[in-house]
Each structure stands twice: as structure tokens, then as C-alpha cells.
Tab-separated table of C-alpha atoms in Angstrom:
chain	number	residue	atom	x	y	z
A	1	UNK	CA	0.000	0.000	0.000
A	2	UNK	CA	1.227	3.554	-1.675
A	3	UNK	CA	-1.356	5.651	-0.042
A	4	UNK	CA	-4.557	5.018	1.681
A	5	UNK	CA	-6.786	7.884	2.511
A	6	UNK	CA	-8.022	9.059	6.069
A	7	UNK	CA	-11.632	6.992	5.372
A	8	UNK	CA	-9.101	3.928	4.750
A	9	UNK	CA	-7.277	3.957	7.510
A	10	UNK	CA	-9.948	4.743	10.641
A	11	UNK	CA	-12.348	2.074	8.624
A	12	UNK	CA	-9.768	-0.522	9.227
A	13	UNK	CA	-8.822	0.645	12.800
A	14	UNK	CA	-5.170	1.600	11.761
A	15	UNK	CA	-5.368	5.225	12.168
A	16	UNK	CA	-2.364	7.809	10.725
A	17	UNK	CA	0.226	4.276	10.732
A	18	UNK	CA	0.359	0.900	10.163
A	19	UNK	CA	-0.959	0.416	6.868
A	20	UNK	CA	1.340	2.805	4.290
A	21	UNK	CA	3.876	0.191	2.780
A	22	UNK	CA	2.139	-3.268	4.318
A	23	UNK	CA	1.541	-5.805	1.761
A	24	UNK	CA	-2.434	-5.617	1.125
A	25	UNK	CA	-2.820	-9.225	1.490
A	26	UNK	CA	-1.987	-8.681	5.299
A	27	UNK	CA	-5.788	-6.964	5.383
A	28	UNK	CA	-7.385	-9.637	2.892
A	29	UNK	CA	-9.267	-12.338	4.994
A	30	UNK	CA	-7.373	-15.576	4.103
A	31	UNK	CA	-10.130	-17.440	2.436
A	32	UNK	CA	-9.898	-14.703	-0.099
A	33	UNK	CA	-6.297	-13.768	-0.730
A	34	UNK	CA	-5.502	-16.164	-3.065
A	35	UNK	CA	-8.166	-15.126	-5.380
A	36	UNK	CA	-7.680	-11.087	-4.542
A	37	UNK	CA	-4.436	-11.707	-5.539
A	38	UNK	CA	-4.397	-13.282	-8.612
A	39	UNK	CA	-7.156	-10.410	-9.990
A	40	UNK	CA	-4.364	-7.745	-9.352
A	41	UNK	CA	-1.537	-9.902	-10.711
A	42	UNK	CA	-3.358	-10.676	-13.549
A	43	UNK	CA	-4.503	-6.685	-13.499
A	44	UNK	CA	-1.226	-5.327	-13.404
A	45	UNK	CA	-0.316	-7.741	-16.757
A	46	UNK	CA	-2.815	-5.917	-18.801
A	47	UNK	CA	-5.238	-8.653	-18.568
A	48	UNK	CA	-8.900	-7.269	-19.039
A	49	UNK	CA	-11.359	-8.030	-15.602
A	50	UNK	CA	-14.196	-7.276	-14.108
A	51	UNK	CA	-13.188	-4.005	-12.328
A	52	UNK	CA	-15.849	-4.320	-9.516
A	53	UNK	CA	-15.758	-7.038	-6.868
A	54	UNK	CA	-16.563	-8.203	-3.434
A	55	UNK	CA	-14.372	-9.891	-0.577
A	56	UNK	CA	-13.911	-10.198	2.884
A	57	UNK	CA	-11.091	-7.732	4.619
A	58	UNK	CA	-9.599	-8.636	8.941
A	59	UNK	CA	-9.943	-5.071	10.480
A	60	UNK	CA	-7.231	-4.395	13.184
A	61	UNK	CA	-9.743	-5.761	16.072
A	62	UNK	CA	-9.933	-9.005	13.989
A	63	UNK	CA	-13.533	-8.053	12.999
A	64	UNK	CA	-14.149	-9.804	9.532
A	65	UNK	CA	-15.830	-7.258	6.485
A	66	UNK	CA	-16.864	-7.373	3.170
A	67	UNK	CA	-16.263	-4.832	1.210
A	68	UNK	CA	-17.066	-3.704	-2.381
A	69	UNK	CA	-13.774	-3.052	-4.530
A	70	UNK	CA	-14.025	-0.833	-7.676
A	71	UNK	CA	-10.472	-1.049	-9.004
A	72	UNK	CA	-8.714	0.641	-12.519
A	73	UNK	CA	-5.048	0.095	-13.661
A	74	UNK	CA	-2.780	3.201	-13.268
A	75	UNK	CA	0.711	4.328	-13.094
A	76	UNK	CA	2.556	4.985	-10.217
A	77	UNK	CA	5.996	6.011	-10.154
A	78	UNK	CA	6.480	4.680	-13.569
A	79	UNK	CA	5.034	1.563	-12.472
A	80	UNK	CA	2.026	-0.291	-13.079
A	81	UNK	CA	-0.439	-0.269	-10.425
A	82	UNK	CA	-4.210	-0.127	-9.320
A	83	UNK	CA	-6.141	2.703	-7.668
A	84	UNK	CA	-8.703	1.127	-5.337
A	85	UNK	CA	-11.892	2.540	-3.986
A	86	UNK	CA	-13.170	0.156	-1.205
A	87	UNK	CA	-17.276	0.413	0.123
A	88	UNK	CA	-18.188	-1.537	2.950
A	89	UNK	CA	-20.833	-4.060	2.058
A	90	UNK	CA	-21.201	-5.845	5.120
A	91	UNK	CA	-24.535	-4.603	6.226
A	92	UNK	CA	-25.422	-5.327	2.845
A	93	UNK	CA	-24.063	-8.936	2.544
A	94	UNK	CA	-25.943	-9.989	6.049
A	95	UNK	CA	-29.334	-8.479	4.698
A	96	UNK	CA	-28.889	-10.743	1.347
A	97	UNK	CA	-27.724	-13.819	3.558
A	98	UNK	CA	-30.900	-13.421	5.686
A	99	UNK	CA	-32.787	-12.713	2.701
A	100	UNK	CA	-31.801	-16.087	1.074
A	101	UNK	CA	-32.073	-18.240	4.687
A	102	UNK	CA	-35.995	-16.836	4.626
A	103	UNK	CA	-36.361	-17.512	1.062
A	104	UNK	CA	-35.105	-20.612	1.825
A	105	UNK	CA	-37.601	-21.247	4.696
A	106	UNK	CA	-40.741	-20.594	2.882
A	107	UNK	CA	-39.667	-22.593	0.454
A	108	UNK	CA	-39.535	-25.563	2.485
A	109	UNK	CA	-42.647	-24.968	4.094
A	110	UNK	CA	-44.367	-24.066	0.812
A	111	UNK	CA	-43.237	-27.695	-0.276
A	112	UNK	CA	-44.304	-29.628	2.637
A	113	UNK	CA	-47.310	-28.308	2.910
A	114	UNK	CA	-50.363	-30.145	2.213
A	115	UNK	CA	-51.937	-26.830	0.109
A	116	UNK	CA	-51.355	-26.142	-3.099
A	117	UNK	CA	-49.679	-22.903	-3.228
A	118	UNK	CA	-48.937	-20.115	-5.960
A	119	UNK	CA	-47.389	-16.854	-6.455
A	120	UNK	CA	-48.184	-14.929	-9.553
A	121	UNK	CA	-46.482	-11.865	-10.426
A	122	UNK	CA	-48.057	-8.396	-11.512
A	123	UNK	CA	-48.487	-9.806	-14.972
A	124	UNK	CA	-50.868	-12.955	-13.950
A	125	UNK	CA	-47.614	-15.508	-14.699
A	126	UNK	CA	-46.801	-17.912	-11.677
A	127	UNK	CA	-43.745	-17.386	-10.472
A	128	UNK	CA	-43.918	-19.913	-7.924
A	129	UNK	CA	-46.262	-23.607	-7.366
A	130	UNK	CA	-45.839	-25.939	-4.988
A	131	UNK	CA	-46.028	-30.090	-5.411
A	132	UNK	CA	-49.411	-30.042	-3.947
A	133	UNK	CA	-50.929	-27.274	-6.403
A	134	UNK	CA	-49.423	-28.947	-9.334
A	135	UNK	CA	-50.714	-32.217	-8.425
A	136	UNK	CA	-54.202	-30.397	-8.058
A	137	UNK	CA	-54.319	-28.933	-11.632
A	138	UNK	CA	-52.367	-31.930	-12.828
A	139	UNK	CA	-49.288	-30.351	-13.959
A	140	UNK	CA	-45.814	-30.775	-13.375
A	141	UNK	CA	-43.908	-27.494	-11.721
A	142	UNK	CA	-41.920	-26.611	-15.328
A	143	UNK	CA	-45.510	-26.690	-17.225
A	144	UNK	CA	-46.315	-23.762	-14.957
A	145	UNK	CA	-43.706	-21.871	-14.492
A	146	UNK	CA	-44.082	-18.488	-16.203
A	147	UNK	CA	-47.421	-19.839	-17.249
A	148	UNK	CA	-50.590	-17.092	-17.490
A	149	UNK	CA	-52.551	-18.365	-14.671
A	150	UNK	CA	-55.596	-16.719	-16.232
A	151	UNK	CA	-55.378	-19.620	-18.716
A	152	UNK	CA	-55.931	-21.988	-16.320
A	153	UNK	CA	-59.492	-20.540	-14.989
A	154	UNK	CA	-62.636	-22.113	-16.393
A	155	UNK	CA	-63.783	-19.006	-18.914
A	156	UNK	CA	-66.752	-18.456	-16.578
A	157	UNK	CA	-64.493	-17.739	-13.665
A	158	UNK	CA	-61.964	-15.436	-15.542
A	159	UNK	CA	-63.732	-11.934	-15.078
A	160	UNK	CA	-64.300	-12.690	-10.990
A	161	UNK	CA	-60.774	-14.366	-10.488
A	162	UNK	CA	-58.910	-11.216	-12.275
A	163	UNK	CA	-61.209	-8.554	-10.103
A	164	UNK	CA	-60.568	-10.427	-6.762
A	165	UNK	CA	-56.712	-10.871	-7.616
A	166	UNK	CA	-56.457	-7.088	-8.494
A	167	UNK	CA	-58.513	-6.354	-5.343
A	168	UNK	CA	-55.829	-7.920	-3.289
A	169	UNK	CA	-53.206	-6.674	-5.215
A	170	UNK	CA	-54.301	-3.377	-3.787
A	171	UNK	CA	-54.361	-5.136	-0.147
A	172	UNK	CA	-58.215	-5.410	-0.548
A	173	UNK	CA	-60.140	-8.218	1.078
């Protein structure tokens, strides 16, 4: 590290010292080095990447981050090198992990239970069916995925199945 800016330094807990001139890897939380560093070798050997990424950095205090790095190739003393701009993500990364353990949860309770379930999106297409509601309109899961449930409805039902949807679309009872 060349130069790390005041936000860089107090985010990691290293203050005015410590960080200038450490090897970055000494930040990088060891399940991710490896790959961290092979993006900048590769990086500093012209090779085209993705310039925005996401790892997990050790803060002084040993408390384990993830932060969002957008990186570009420079020059630095007649060098090559890379110009980082680091965003912590880790509020964001625990709100998408609980996000997909809930997701997750429904899921298995949508399967295992003895209703047939389905969720249609704003356009009347099922974006989810459960076993059990498949089995009830004798379908297999793929068959209806994406399907217009409208199509579905015996044509004397349509009219009163699209008003009652739309009323609860609109939190309607």
C-alpha cells in the first residue's frame, strides 16, 4: 500500500500508521487472498477483468468485512499499479444472507405443505407452485412456471378471479 486515505485507515482501525507500505494481502481475509491476488496480478499484466468485486477484509480488532472493490489500472511512479476505492458491504451482505435463509424457509414450508400454493407476479404468470398445487391442476412445476394463470381458470371464472386478484393486489379483502 502507496497511499490510503483518512476513510481507509480509521475504517480498518489503523489510524495515521500501520498500513502505508504493508503488503495488502496482510488486510485480505485468508479465504480470499488467493483469489484477490491473482485479480491484481493478472490486473497489473494488462489482462482485461471485471473491475468491480466483493471480498472479505480482517480489520485491526480481527472483525471480519466485506467490502465492495471498484479497481482501474494506473501508473505509479512509472510503475504499473491499481487505484482502489473500497465500500463496505457488510450490512449489505448480512441483509442478502438473511434474505436467502428466509427464502429458503418458505420454500420448504411451501413444499411440505399439504396446500397447493402459488405466487403470480403483476403480470398474472406464476412465479412460484408448490407439489401439492401442481398435483391439483395436474401439472408438473416446469408446465407452470411463467405460465398465465388466467389460462388456467374455467372461462366463466376469468372476469371474478382477475377482479378479486387485483382487489388484493391493492391489499383489498
Amino acid at each position: 500500500i502507496k497511499f490510503a486515505n483518512l476513510a481507509a485507515r480509521e475504517g480498518g482501525g489503523y489510524g495515521t500508521d500501520g498500513i502505508i507500505q504493508a503488503p495488502i494481502t496482510d488486510f485480505i481475509h485468508p479465504d480470499d487472498r488467493e483469489m484477490v491476488l491473482e485479480r491484481h496480478l493478472k490486473r497489473l499484466n494488462g489482462e482485461s477483468l471485471p473491475s468491480r468485486y466483493s471480498f472479505r477484509v480482517v480489520n485491526r480488532d480481527g472483525d471480519i468485512r466485506w467490502v465492495e472493490l471498484n479497481v482501474v489500472q494506473i501508473e505509479w511512479e512509472g510503475l504499473p499499479a491499481t487505484l482502489n476505492f473500497t465500500s463496505d458491504i457488510t450490512r449489505r451482505k448480512k441483509a442478502e444472507e438473511d434474505l436467502q435463509a428466509s427464502e429458503e424457509r418458505f420454500r420448504s414450508m411451501a413444499e411440505k405443505s399439504p396446500m397447493g400454493i402459488a405466487i403470480v407476479d403483476d403480470n398474472y404468470r406464476y412465479v412460484y407452485v408448490n407439489q401439492k398445487f401442481c398435483d391439483i391442476l395436474g401439472f408438473e412445476p416446469r408446465e407452470l412456471q411463467g405460465a398465465d394463470f388466467v389460462t388456467q381458470l374455467a372461462p366463466e371464472s376469468r372476469d371474478q378471479a382477475i377482479e378479486r386478484y387485483l382487489k388484493r393486489q391493492k391489499g383489498e379483502s
